[in-house]
GROMACS .gro file of C-alpha atoms in nm:
model
  505
    1MET     CA    1  -6.626  -1.478   2.573
    2ALA     CA    2  -6.308  -1.342   2.749
    3ALA     CA    3  -6.395  -1.487   3.099
    4ARG     CA    4  -6.465  -1.879   2.921
    5ALA     CA    5  -6.136  -1.825   2.773
    6LEU     CA    6  -5.956  -1.793   3.083
    7SER     CA    7  -6.142  -2.020   3.269
    8LEU     CA    8  -6.030  -2.238   2.993
    9ILE     CA    9  -5.651  -2.127   3.013
   10ALA     CA   10  -5.630  -2.160   3.375
   11GLY     CA   11  -5.813  -2.527   3.417
   12LEU     CA   12  -5.569  -2.644   3.117
   13SER     CA   13  -5.293  -2.486   3.275
   14VAL     CA   14  -5.366  -2.688   3.614
   15ALA     CA   15  -5.485  -2.999   3.445
   16GLY     CA   16  -5.126  -3.009   3.297
   17LEU     CA   17  -4.975  -2.972   3.624
   18VAL     CA   18  -5.117  -3.281   3.750
   19ILE     CA   19  -5.096  -3.510   3.447
   20GLY     CA   20  -4.756  -3.398   3.340
   21PRO     CA   21  -4.582  -3.513   3.649
   22VAL     CA   22  -4.788  -3.811   3.746
   23MET     CA   23  -4.692  -3.907   3.362
   24ALA     CA   24  -4.326  -3.833   3.430
   25VAL     CA   25  -4.341  -4.014   3.737
   26LEU     CA   26  -4.555  -4.315   3.621
   27TRP     CA   27  -4.285  -4.356   3.332
   28ARG     CA   28  -3.991  -4.324   3.532
   29ALA     CA   29  -4.101  -4.601   3.797
   30GLU     CA   30  -4.140  -4.861   3.522
   31THR     CA   31  -3.774  -4.929   3.620
   32PHE     CA   32  -3.860  -4.972   3.976
   33SER     CA   33  -3.769  -5.384   4.087
   34GLY     CA   34  -3.990  -5.380   4.392
   35PHE     CA   35  -4.032  -5.236   4.741
   36GLY     CA   36  -3.795  -5.350   4.996
   37PRO     CA   37  -3.857  -5.415   5.371
   38ALA     CA   38  -3.724  -5.087   5.449
   39ASP     CA   39  -4.051  -4.936   5.223
   40TRP     CA   40  -4.292  -5.131   5.410
   41GLN     CA   41  -4.160  -5.039   5.744
   42ALA     CA   42  -4.258  -4.684   5.616
   43LEU     CA   43  -4.602  -4.766   5.494
   44ARG     CA   44  -4.664  -4.912   5.829
   45PHE     CA   45  -4.531  -4.607   5.997
   46THR     CA   46  -4.715  -4.415   5.811
   47LEU     CA   47  -5.036  -4.574   5.860
   48MET     CA   48  -4.955  -4.605   6.289
   49GLN     CA   49  -4.840  -4.204   6.340
   50ALA     CA   50  -5.166  -4.090   6.112
   51LEU     CA   51  -5.421  -4.302   6.304
   52VAL     CA   52  -5.273  -4.279   6.643
   53SER     CA   53  -5.242  -3.884   6.569
   54ALA     CA   54  -5.593  -3.855   6.467
   55ALA     CA   55  -5.738  -4.073   6.751
   56LEU     CA   56  -5.556  -3.845   6.984
   57SER     CA   57  -5.657  -3.536   6.849
   58VAL     CA   58  -6.034  -3.611   6.820
   59LEU     CA   59  -6.008  -3.745   7.174
   60VAL     CA   60  -5.918  -3.462   7.360
   61ALA     CA   61  -6.083  -3.230   7.150
   62VAL     CA   62  -6.392  -3.348   7.236
   63PRO     CA   63  -6.413  -3.183   7.578
   64VAL     CA   64  -6.207  -2.930   7.483
   65ALA     CA   65  -6.493  -2.813   7.265
   66ARG     CA   66  -6.767  -2.891   7.503
   67ALA     CA   67  -6.566  -2.677   7.754
   68LEU     CA   68  -6.572  -2.383   7.500
   69ALA     CA   69  -6.935  -2.429   7.436
   70ARG     CA   70  -7.058  -2.389   7.748
   71ARG     CA   71  -6.802  -2.154   7.962
   72ARG     CA   72  -6.796  -1.773   7.937
   73PHE     CA   73  -6.520  -1.614   8.009
   74ARG     CA   74  -6.280  -1.322   7.936
   75GLY     CA   75  -6.017  -1.437   7.705
   76ARG     CA   76  -6.262  -1.650   7.531
   77GLY     CA   77  -6.285  -1.514   7.192
   78VAL     CA   78  -5.879  -1.474   7.154
   79LEU     CA   79  -5.890  -1.875   7.265
   80VAL     CA   80  -6.099  -1.964   7.023
   81ALA     CA   81  -5.937  -1.751   6.737
   82LEU     CA   82  -5.587  -1.950   6.820
   83MET     CA   83  -5.800  -2.250   6.691
   84GLY     CA   84  -5.715  -2.102   6.326
   85ALA     CA   85  -5.303  -2.054   6.367
   86PRO     CA   86  -5.237  -2.416   6.222
   87PHE     CA   87  -5.365  -2.313   5.930
   88ILE     CA   88  -5.082  -2.006   5.934
   89LEU     CA   89  -4.825  -2.132   6.141
   90PRO     CA   90  -4.513  -2.250   5.937
   91VAL     CA   91  -4.385  -2.630   6.035
   92ILE     CA   92  -4.068  -2.535   6.135
   93VAL     CA   93  -4.119  -2.317   6.408
   94ALA     CA   94  -4.401  -2.525   6.566
   95VAL     CA   95  -4.121  -2.814   6.571
   96LEU     CA   96  -3.880  -2.588   6.728
   97GLY     CA   97  -4.131  -2.440   7.025
   98LEU     CA   98  -4.198  -2.850   7.082
   99LEU     CA   99  -3.813  -2.881   7.046
  100ALA     CA  100  -3.774  -2.620   7.333
  101VAL     CA  101  -4.074  -2.766   7.579
  102PHE     CA  102  -4.051  -3.130   7.568
  103GLY     CA  103  -3.666  -3.185   7.362
  104GLN     CA  104  -3.347  -3.335   7.532
  105SER     CA  105  -3.264  -3.000   7.712
  106GLY     CA  106  -3.638  -2.840   7.691
  107LEU     CA  107  -3.852  -2.706   7.972
  108LEU     CA  108  -4.031  -2.978   8.084
  109ASN     CA  109  -3.701  -3.227   8.113
  110ARG     CA  110  -3.557  -2.919   8.323
  111THR     CA  111  -3.826  -2.888   8.567
  112LEU     CA  112  -3.898  -3.239   8.606
  113GLY     CA  113  -3.542  -3.369   8.600
  114PRO     CA  114  -3.435  -3.295   8.962
  115LEU     CA  115  -3.755  -3.484   9.132
  116GLY     CA  116  -3.635  -3.811   8.945
  117VAL     CA  117  -3.848  -3.820   8.637
  118PRO     CA  118  -3.704  -4.017   8.356
  119ARG     CA  119  -3.562  -3.747   8.070
  120MET     CA  120  -3.819  -3.768   7.787
  121ASP     CA  121  -3.705  -3.835   7.427
  122ILE     CA  122  -3.965  -3.627   7.122
  123TYR     CA  123  -3.790  -3.807   6.866
  124GLY     CA  124  -3.910  -4.128   6.709
  125LEU     CA  125  -4.312  -4.194   6.711
  126HIS     CA  126  -4.397  -3.992   7.040
  127GLY     CA  127  -4.249  -3.703   6.897
  128VAL     CA  128  -4.425  -3.703   6.573
  129VAL     CA  129  -4.752  -3.777   6.753
  130LEU     CA  130  -4.698  -3.480   6.944
  131ALA     CA  131  -4.610  -3.250   6.670
  132HIS     CA  132  -4.932  -3.386   6.484
  133VAL     CA  133  -5.183  -3.359   6.798
  134PHE     CA  134  -4.999  -2.966   6.830
  135PHE     CA  135  -5.099  -2.893   6.505
  136ASN     CA  136  -5.467  -3.085   6.432
  137LEU     CA  137  -5.543  -3.025   6.823
  138PRO     CA  138  -5.723  -2.682   6.764
  139LEU     CA  139  -5.810  -2.788   6.353
  140ALA     CA  140  -6.062  -3.071   6.548
  141THR     CA  141  -6.136  -2.884   6.897
  142ARG     CA  142  -6.274  -2.602   6.589
  143LEU     CA  143  -6.488  -2.822   6.338
  144ILE     CA  144  -6.708  -2.967   6.697
  145LEU     CA  145  -6.742  -2.680   6.828
  146GLN     CA  146  -6.878  -2.522   6.558
  147ALA     CA  147  -7.079  -2.811   6.505
  148TRP     CA  148  -7.175  -2.834   6.923
  149LEU     CA  149  -7.249  -2.394   6.929
  150ALA     CA  150  -7.503  -2.495   6.649
  151VAL     CA  151  -7.734  -2.695   6.854
  152PRO     CA  152  -7.997  -2.439   7.002
  153ASN     CA  153  -8.012  -2.370   7.323
  154GLU     CA  154  -8.370  -2.417   7.333
  155HIS     CA  155  -8.219  -2.814   7.358
  156PHE     CA  156  -8.090  -2.771   7.630
  157ARG     CA  157  -8.388  -2.588   7.805
  158LEU     CA  158  -8.589  -2.805   7.732
  159ALA     CA  159  -8.336  -3.084   7.839
  160ALA     CA  160  -8.345  -2.938   8.180
  161MET     CA  161  -8.753  -2.862   8.178
  162LEU     CA  162  -8.774  -3.245   8.160
  163GLY     CA  163  -8.540  -3.297   8.400
  164LEU     CA  164  -8.250  -3.543   8.223
  165GLY     CA  165  -7.973  -3.570   8.386
  166ARG     CA  166  -7.645  -3.591   8.260
  167TRP     CA  167  -7.620  -3.884   8.065
  168ALA     CA  168  -7.962  -3.897   7.983
  169MET     CA  169  -7.883  -3.542   7.848
  170TRP     CA  170  -7.528  -3.740   7.698
  171ARG     CA  171  -7.764  -3.972   7.505
  172ALA     CA  172  -8.009  -3.725   7.412
  173ILE     CA  173  -7.848  -3.435   7.247
  174GLU     CA  174  -7.456  -3.455   7.267
  175TRP     CA  175  -7.411  -3.848   7.129
  176PRO     CA  176  -7.565  -3.779   6.845
  177LEU     CA  177  -7.373  -3.476   6.790
  178LEU     CA  178  -7.040  -3.640   6.787
  179ARG     CA  179  -7.152  -3.913   6.600
  180ARG     CA  180  -7.233  -3.681   6.344
  181ILE     CA  181  -6.916  -3.474   6.362
  182VAL     CA  182  -6.629  -3.722   6.468
  183PRO     CA  183  -6.567  -3.940   6.221
  184GLY     CA  184  -6.558  -3.697   5.973
  185ALA     CA  185  -6.297  -3.494   6.177
  186PHE     CA  186  -6.121  -3.805   6.237
  187ALA     CA  187  -6.081  -3.891   5.851
  188VAL     CA  188  -5.974  -3.508   5.782
  189ILE     CA  189  -5.699  -3.524   6.008
  190PHE     CA  190  -5.533  -3.829   5.891
  191VAL     CA  191  -5.542  -3.719   5.546
  192ILE     CA  192  -5.358  -3.479   5.691
  193CYS     CA  193  -5.132  -3.652   5.897
  194LEU     CA  194  -5.089  -3.927   5.620
  195SER     CA  195  -4.865  -3.682   5.384
  196SER     CA  196  -4.713  -3.507   5.626
  197PHE     CA  197  -4.334  -3.449   5.569
  198ALA     CA  198  -4.113  -3.152   5.777
  199VAL     CA  199  -4.295  -3.303   6.110
  200ALA     CA  200  -4.132  -3.651   6.024
  201LEU     CA  201  -3.841  -3.467   5.892
  202THR     CA  202  -3.728  -3.272   6.202
  203LEU     CA  203  -3.863  -3.537   6.483
  204GLY     CA  204  -3.901  -3.863   6.268
  205GLY     CA  205  -3.559  -4.009   6.480
  206GLY     CA  206  -3.434  -4.312   6.222
  207PRO     CA  207  -3.508  -4.585   5.964
  208ARG     CA  208  -3.838  -4.720   6.233
  209ALA     CA  209  -3.987  -4.367   6.216
  210THR     CA  210  -3.970  -4.302   5.827
  211THR     CA  211  -4.282  -4.203   5.653
  212LEU     CA  212  -4.346  -4.228   5.289
  213GLU     CA  213  -4.289  -3.895   5.249
  214LEU     CA  214  -3.984  -3.898   5.417
  215ALA     CA  215  -3.908  -4.191   5.248
  216ILE     CA  216  -3.920  -4.020   4.914
  217TYR     CA  217  -3.689  -3.743   4.998
  218GLN     CA  218  -3.423  -3.985   5.122
  219SER     CA  219  -3.464  -4.128   4.756
  220VAL     CA  220  -3.410  -3.821   4.609
  221ARG     CA  221  -3.193  -3.628   4.818
  222PHE     CA  222  -2.924  -3.914   4.922
  223ASP     CA  223  -2.931  -4.235   4.712
  224PHE     CA  224  -3.079  -4.025   4.376
  225ASP     CA  225  -3.266  -4.323   4.344
  226LEU     CA  226  -3.538  -4.208   4.119
  227ALA     CA  227  -3.738  -4.499   4.033
  228ARG     CA  228  -3.754  -4.597   4.354
  229ALA     CA  229  -3.916  -4.234   4.473
  230ALA     CA  230  -4.132  -4.208   4.166
  231ALA     CA  231  -4.287  -4.561   4.300
  232LEU     CA  232  -4.318  -4.457   4.635
  233GLY     CA  233  -4.476  -4.145   4.561
  234LEU     CA  234  -4.714  -4.340   4.337
  235LEU     CA  235  -4.789  -4.598   4.665
  236GLN     CA  236  -4.862  -4.215   4.870
  237LEU     CA  237  -5.095  -4.089   4.590
  238VAL     CA  238  -5.284  -4.438   4.615
  239ILE     CA  239  -5.296  -4.417   4.971
  240ALA     CA  240  -5.387  -4.049   4.998
  241LEU     CA  241  -5.636  -4.091   4.699
  242ALA     CA  242  -5.841  -4.402   4.901
  243ALA     CA  243  -5.816  -4.204   5.256
  244GLY     CA  244  -5.960  -3.867   5.047
  245LEU     CA  245  -6.243  -4.032   4.975
  246VAL     CA  246  -6.352  -4.232   5.306
  247ALA     CA  247  -6.297  -3.883   5.428
  248LEU     CA  248  -6.573  -3.790   5.190
  249ARG     CA  249  -6.749  -4.077   5.244
  250VAL     CA  250  -6.757  -4.072   5.644
  251ALA     CA  251  -6.813  -3.676   5.672
  252ALA     CA  252  -7.187  -3.657   5.747
  253VAL     CA  253  -7.390  -3.373   5.633
  254PRO     CA  254  -7.516  -3.207   5.976
  255VAL     CA  255  -7.926  -3.212   6.039
  256ALA     CA  256  -8.030  -2.836   6.076
  257ALA     CA  257  -8.151  -2.801   6.433
  258ARG     CA  258  -8.379  -2.530   6.438
  259GLY     CA  259  -8.399  -2.256   6.756
  260LEU     CA  260  -8.509  -1.912   6.791
  261ASP     CA  261  -8.198  -1.760   6.780
  262ARG     CA  262  -8.200  -1.641   7.127
  263ALA     CA  263  -7.912  -1.604   7.378
  264VAL     CA  264  -8.070  -1.795   7.696
  265PRO     CA  265  -7.799  -1.979   7.952
  266ARG     CA  266  -7.725  -2.302   7.884
  267TRP     CA  267  -7.878  -2.518   8.214
  268ASP     CA  268  -7.616  -2.796   8.167
  269GLY     CA  269  -7.307  -2.882   8.318
  270GLN     CA  270  -7.343  -2.602   8.587
  271ALA     CA  271  -7.248  -2.803   8.915
  272ILE     CA  272  -6.875  -2.723   9.040
  273GLY     CA  273  -6.759  -3.061   8.934
  274ALA     CA  274  -6.811  -3.036   8.558
  275ARG     CA  275  -6.732  -2.650   8.616
  276ILE     CA  276  -6.368  -2.741   8.738
  277ALA     CA  277  -6.371  -3.003   8.454
  278ASP     CA  278  -6.407  -2.800   8.204
  279MET     CA  279  -6.164  -2.542   8.312
  280VAL     CA  280  -5.861  -2.762   8.367
  281TRP     CA  281  -5.946  -2.896   7.991
  282ILE     CA  282  -5.912  -2.507   7.853
  283ALA     CA  283  -5.633  -2.450   8.099
  284LEU     CA  284  -5.477  -2.765   7.977
  285ALA     CA  285  -5.503  -2.709   7.602
  286SER     CA  286  -5.425  -2.372   7.597
  287LEU     CA  287  -5.071  -2.428   7.835
  288PHE     CA  288  -5.013  -2.725   7.556
  289LEU     CA  289  -5.118  -2.458   7.266
  290LEU     CA  290  -4.976  -2.134   7.390
  291THR     CA  291  -4.652  -2.263   7.584
  292PRO     CA  292  -4.441  -2.386   7.246
  293LEU     CA  293  -4.528  -2.055   7.107
  294ALA     CA  294  -4.431  -1.821   7.394
  295MET     CA  295  -4.090  -2.027   7.422
  296VAL     CA  296  -3.992  -1.967   7.031
  297ALA     CA  297  -4.086  -1.567   7.135
  298LEU     CA  298  -3.884  -1.593   7.451
  299ASN     CA  299  -3.604  -1.796   7.279
  300GLY     CA  300  -3.594  -1.623   6.950
  301VAL     CA  301  -3.556  -1.251   7.065
  302ALA     CA  302  -3.193  -1.266   7.168
  303GLY     CA  303  -3.071  -1.532   6.820
  304ILE     CA  304  -3.268  -1.256   6.572
  305THR     CA  305  -2.970  -1.036   6.680
  306THR     CA  306  -2.663  -1.278   6.537
  307LEU     CA  307  -2.823  -1.400   6.216
  308SER     CA  308  -2.517  -1.421   5.988
  309ALA     CA  309  -2.620  -1.283   5.600
  310SER     CA  310  -2.758  -1.606   5.430
  311VAL     CA  311  -3.055  -1.617   5.713
  312TRP     CA  312  -3.193  -1.297   5.537
  313GLN     CA  313  -3.105  -1.392   5.232
  314SER     CA  314  -3.316  -1.714   5.287
  315ALA     CA  315  -3.571  -1.490   5.393
  316GLY     CA  316  -3.546  -1.271   5.118
  317HIS     CA  317  -3.587  -1.563   4.867
  318SER     CA  318  -3.934  -1.715   5.071
  319VAL     CA  319  -4.099  -1.380   5.043
  320LEU     CA  320  -4.040  -1.397   4.715
  321VAL     CA  321  -4.184  -1.729   4.636
  322ALA     CA  322  -4.446  -1.613   4.921
  323LEU     CA  323  -4.574  -1.362   4.651
  324GLY     CA  324  -4.478  -1.527   4.337
  325SER     CA  325  -4.719  -1.830   4.448
  326THR     CA  326  -4.958  -1.629   4.609
  327ALA     CA  327  -5.015  -1.413   4.270
  328LEU     CA  328  -4.985  -1.767   4.086
  329CYS     CA  329  -5.260  -1.892   4.285
  330LEU     CA  330  -5.484  -1.598   4.247
  331LEU     CA  331  -5.458  -1.610   3.857
  332TRP     CA  332  -5.533  -1.963   3.894
  333ALA     CA  333  -5.842  -1.925   4.119
  334LEU     CA  334  -6.016  -1.632   3.974
  335PRO     CA  335  -6.091  -1.781   3.632
  336LEU     CA  336  -6.198  -2.084   3.861
  337SER     CA  337  -6.397  -1.977   4.113
  338THR     CA  338  -6.690  -2.214   3.984
  339ARG     CA  339  -6.836  -2.572   4.087
  340TRP     CA  340  -6.639  -2.765   3.856
  341GLY     CA  341  -6.294  -2.527   3.874
  342GLU     CA  342  -6.353  -2.644   4.229
  343TRP     CA  343  -6.369  -3.005   4.166
  344LEU     CA  344  -6.044  -2.951   3.949
  345GLY     CA  345  -5.883  -2.819   4.234
  346LEU     CA  346  -5.910  -3.040   4.449
  347SER     CA  347  -5.600  -3.220   4.322
  348GLY     CA  348  -5.425  -3.021   4.540
  349ILE     CA  349  -5.525  -3.240   4.832
  350ALA     CA  350  -5.476  -3.575   4.673
  351LEU     CA  351  -5.184  -3.516   4.513
  352SER     CA  352  -4.853  -3.528   4.727
  353PRO     CA  353  -4.639  -3.199   4.675
  354LEU     CA  354  -4.328  -3.443   4.658
  355VAL     CA  355  -4.491  -3.630   4.414
  356LEU     CA  356  -4.537  -3.324   4.212
  357GLY     CA  357  -4.165  -3.201   4.326
  358ILE     CA  358  -4.028  -3.508   4.154
  359GLY     CA  359  -4.262  -3.496   3.867
  360LEU     CA  360  -4.172  -3.191   3.766
  361PHE     CA  361  -3.802  -3.297   3.865
  362LEU     CA  362  -3.781  -3.500   3.562
  363ILE     CA  363  -3.978  -3.305   3.328
  364VAL     CA  364  -3.739  -3.007   3.360
  365ARG     CA  365  -3.396  -3.245   3.426
  366PRO     CA  366  -3.309  -3.294   3.030
  367PHE     CA  367  -3.336  -2.911   2.991
  368ILE     CA  368  -3.194  -2.750   3.264
  369ASN     CA  369  -3.044  -2.787   3.591
  370PRO     CA  370  -3.370  -2.908   3.830
  371PHE     CA  371  -3.139  -2.694   4.137
  372GLU     CA  372  -3.139  -2.351   3.933
  373VAL     CA  373  -3.507  -2.347   3.955
  374ALA     CA  374  -3.599  -2.444   4.265
  375LEU     CA  375  -3.737  -2.130   4.385
  376TYR     CA  376  -3.964  -2.130   4.065
  377VAL     CA  377  -4.088  -2.503   4.128
  378THR     CA  378  -4.142  -2.424   4.486
  379ALA     CA  379  -4.348  -2.113   4.419
  380THR     CA  380  -4.555  -2.301   4.156
  381VAL     CA  381  -4.607  -2.591   4.389
  382ASN     CA  382  -4.736  -2.414   4.679
  383ALA     CA  383  -4.949  -2.221   4.475
  384PHE     CA  384  -5.097  -2.521   4.373
  385VAL     CA  385  -5.119  -2.673   4.710
  386SER     CA  386  -5.304  -2.362   4.840
  387LEU     CA  387  -5.561  -2.356   4.521
  388PRO     CA  388  -5.834  -2.590   4.686
  389PHE     CA  389  -5.858  -2.359   5.055
  390VAL     CA  390  -5.842  -2.016   4.800
  391LEU     CA  391  -6.151  -2.174   4.636
  392ARG     CA  392  -6.321  -2.284   4.897
  393ILE     CA  393  -6.301  -1.911   5.005
  394LEU     CA  394  -6.372  -1.760   4.672
  395ARG     CA  395  -6.637  -1.930   4.497
  396PRO     CA  396  -6.924  -1.955   4.728
  397GLU     CA  397  -6.913  -1.529   4.763
  398ALA     CA  398  -6.849  -1.520   4.336
  399GLU     CA  399  -7.144  -1.718   4.305
  400ILE     CA  400  -7.329  -1.472   4.461
  401ILE     CA  401  -7.184  -1.174   4.306
  402ARG     CA  402  -7.266  -1.367   3.922
  403ILE     CA  403  -7.584  -1.422   4.003
  404ASP     CA  404  -7.663  -1.053   4.195
  405TYR     CA  405  -7.563  -0.890   3.917
  406ALA     CA  406  -7.614  -1.080   3.580
  407ARG     CA  407  -7.894  -0.875   3.478
  408LEU     CA  408  -7.682  -0.547   3.524
  409ARG     CA  409  -7.400  -0.730   3.348
  410GLY     CA  410  -7.657  -0.753   3.038
  411ALA     CA  411  -7.784  -0.459   3.018
  412LEU     CA  412  -7.430  -0.293   3.052
  413GLY     CA  413  -7.325  -0.503   2.785
  414LEU     CA  414  -7.002  -0.518   3.059
  415SER     CA  415  -6.730  -0.707   2.869
  416GLY     CA  416  -6.474  -0.963   3.077
  417TRP     CA  417  -6.217  -0.725   3.148
  418ALA     CA  418  -6.473  -0.435   3.250
  419TRP     CA  419  -6.666  -0.710   3.462
  420LEU     CA  420  -6.361  -0.803   3.629
  421ARG     CA  421  -6.255  -0.438   3.740
  422TRP     CA  422  -6.573  -0.276   3.809
  423VAL     CA  423  -6.796  -0.538   3.962
  424LEU     CA  424  -6.613  -0.873   4.055
  425LEU     CA  425  -6.270  -0.763   4.169
  426PRO     CA  426  -6.437  -0.520   4.422
  427ARG     CA  427  -6.709  -0.703   4.535
  428LEU     CA  428  -6.474  -0.982   4.625
  429LYS     CA  429  -6.146  -0.767   4.736
  430ARG     CA  430  -6.229  -0.899   5.150
  431PRO     CA  431  -6.231  -1.281   5.040
  432LEU     CA  432  -5.952  -1.205   4.806
  433GLY     CA  433  -5.777  -1.029   5.085
  434PHE     CA  434  -5.832  -1.339   5.327
  435ALA     CA  435  -5.718  -1.575   5.061
  436ALA     CA  436  -5.424  -1.422   4.924
  437GLY     CA  437  -5.279  -1.417   5.270
  438LEU     CA  438  -5.374  -1.789   5.373
  439THR     CA  439  -5.165  -1.836   5.058
  440ALA     CA  440  -4.866  -1.623   5.119
  441ALA     CA  441  -4.839  -1.767   5.452
  442LEU     CA  442  -4.864  -2.140   5.393
  443SER     CA  443  -4.621  -2.029   5.128
  444MET     CA  444  -4.388  -1.868   5.377
  445GLY     CA  445  -4.357  -2.153   5.642
  446ASP     CA  446  -4.339  -2.416   5.354
  447LEU     CA  447  -4.046  -2.722   5.410
  448GLY     CA  448  -4.164  -2.959   5.106
  449VAL     CA  449  -4.001  -2.923   4.796
  450ILE     CA  450  -3.740  -2.684   4.857
  451ALA     CA  451  -3.576  -2.951   5.064
  452LEU     CA  452  -3.563  -3.164   4.727
  453PHE     CA  453  -3.409  -2.902   4.476
  454ALA     CA  454  -3.260  -2.607   4.735
  455ASP     CA  455  -2.859  -2.521   4.743
  456PRO     CA  456  -2.734  -2.313   4.954
  457ASP     CA  457  -2.725  -2.033   4.761
  458ARG     CA  458  -3.118  -2.077   4.694
  459ALA     CA  459  -3.204  -2.213   5.007
  460THR     CA  460  -3.576  -2.046   5.161
  461LEU     CA  461  -3.583  -1.944   5.538
  462PRO     CA  462  -3.774  -2.274   5.672
  463LEU     CA  463  -3.526  -2.477   5.510
  464LYS     CA  464  -3.237  -2.255   5.661
  465VAL     CA  465  -3.411  -2.323   6.006
  466TYR     CA  466  -3.369  -2.691   5.940
  467GLN     CA  467  -3.015  -2.681   5.858
  468LEU     CA  468  -2.951  -2.453   6.165
  469MET     CA  469  -3.110  -2.682   6.360
  470GLY     CA  470  -2.933  -3.019   6.239
  471SER     CA  471  -2.591  -2.832   6.313
  472TYR     CA  472  -2.676  -2.763   6.663
  473ARG     CA  473  -2.695  -2.370   6.612
  474MET     CA  474  -2.992  -2.350   6.788
  475ASP     CA  475  -2.942  -1.965   6.907
  476GLN     CA  476  -2.942  -1.918   6.579
  477ALA     CA  477  -3.201  -2.125   6.480
  478ALA     CA  478  -3.464  -1.969   6.761
  479GLY     CA  479  -3.395  -1.630   6.616
  480ALA     CA  480  -3.472  -1.727   6.257
  481ALA     CA  481  -3.772  -1.948   6.364
  482LEU     CA  482  -3.884  -1.626   6.540
  483LEU     CA  483  -3.788  -1.379   6.220
  484LEU     CA  484  -4.050  -1.626   5.972
  485LEU     CA  485  -4.295  -1.635   6.234
  486LEU     CA  486  -4.341  -1.238   6.220
  487LEU     CA  487  -4.273  -1.258   5.830
  488SER     CA  488  -4.598  -1.550   5.795
  489LEU     CA  489  -4.795  -1.339   6.031
  490GLY     CA  490  -4.739  -1.024   5.854
  491LEU     CA  491  -4.811  -1.120   5.551
  492PHE     CA  492  -5.091  -1.271   5.643
  493TRP     CA  493  -5.184  -0.952   5.835
  494LEU     CA  494  -5.104  -0.751   5.519
  495PHE     CA  495  -5.319  -0.911   5.270
  496ASP     CA  496  -5.599  -0.983   5.499
  497ARG     CA  497  -5.571  -0.589   5.606
  498GLY     CA  498  -5.594  -0.447   5.272
  499GLY     CA  499  -5.879  -0.682   5.133
  500ARG     CA  500  -6.059  -0.534   5.439
  501VAL     CA  501  -5.986  -0.174   5.345
  502GLY     CA  502  -6.275   0.002   5.141
  503SER     CA  503  -6.407  -0.359   5.080
  504ALA     CA  504  -6.746  -0.306   4.943
  505SER     CA  505  -6.886  -0.592   5.165
   0.00000   0.00000   0.00000
């Protein structure tokens, strides 16, 4: 009974967090008179950058994933592991690294400038697309690589025995694989780019490069036009829901391929031209992904010693927000680690964080100054946004534990608290640590709702980095970005490592 009561309480609180802010936004949007030319331009730019970003990410990921699937070399495991970096990498840190490479005074312009090559401007549509490809190329590569590795090596052996050439093998094995995987990967990345905020905020570069999320932020932060922000938020919500449904529709279920699970050599791509092409794709992808991070580290080492007290105070705020959002997310996730709970948690993907933030702003405004609760609202929104990922991690393990230990629980008459303490938590320790680390890292690097509410005394570290960039104090911004990167990776490592120590599984 206690477990059911906790599930009911958690479910009602999550549902209330969704319905309450949305209703507040709907109520406020009644006074909206209509969309203007700038709003429609923001919609067009949002759809355009999402389409181009998703298409480029997937198109480049196909040859990179193919090369990684059929080549073995020293450091391959580290490079493949790097493909998970976008999930824990703070957006503002990556943007600063891209500026260090592709910006006006970046590495690329300094190198090519003396050769007479025109200087590259990273701001605008191409800058937003470049950043989104940087974030989503690893994700697309991992999705396609996972499917490619699932093809039994016996299929390639049979193709070699039949004497199939390169194009015949493409038609028989590779094209059917890509036809199943690529549409789903494209749709998922399109949804991610659709609701991007921090990238457009830092690299948008003017009214013609404004996304819907950025227009919502500008309406609240600068114009205080809550009706327009609410209407834009609803438009963003409708598009996100439609894109999410399309993503679920086109994401085909992979066809099971059976083999003998033997480590047999690959016969395809052994020609010298194919080997060179594969290594070129791997080298270019590695250079594109690693150079901005290396520049952040190099520039930040000198700047970290010049950080002011306000930066360290913001770092403390970010750590507290990350810990608070992690605790709240786990309190929701443990009782909701069921099928219906995961469906409820999926609202964290469909609902824009800015829409949620605006709704909470409208709810608390009659009772308290929203700026005084900025950190609490940020922690709550971050926990809600991380909930779908945490439930996806915990639910499979939790259901297996419930099935395996159902008879033991009944025989011993374990109550809800005893079951939680002696069975569920010890067996869930490993995935629980990973989920906590992921939530903490995502919350630590978030630059979203806090940009709406924060004042100088309550800024988080990502917002502080953005403010330092805006005031052209790039040395301090680099130092703060390095600090943010270290704290994010450190929190992820501590939680993930803690879940592995002495875990029961």
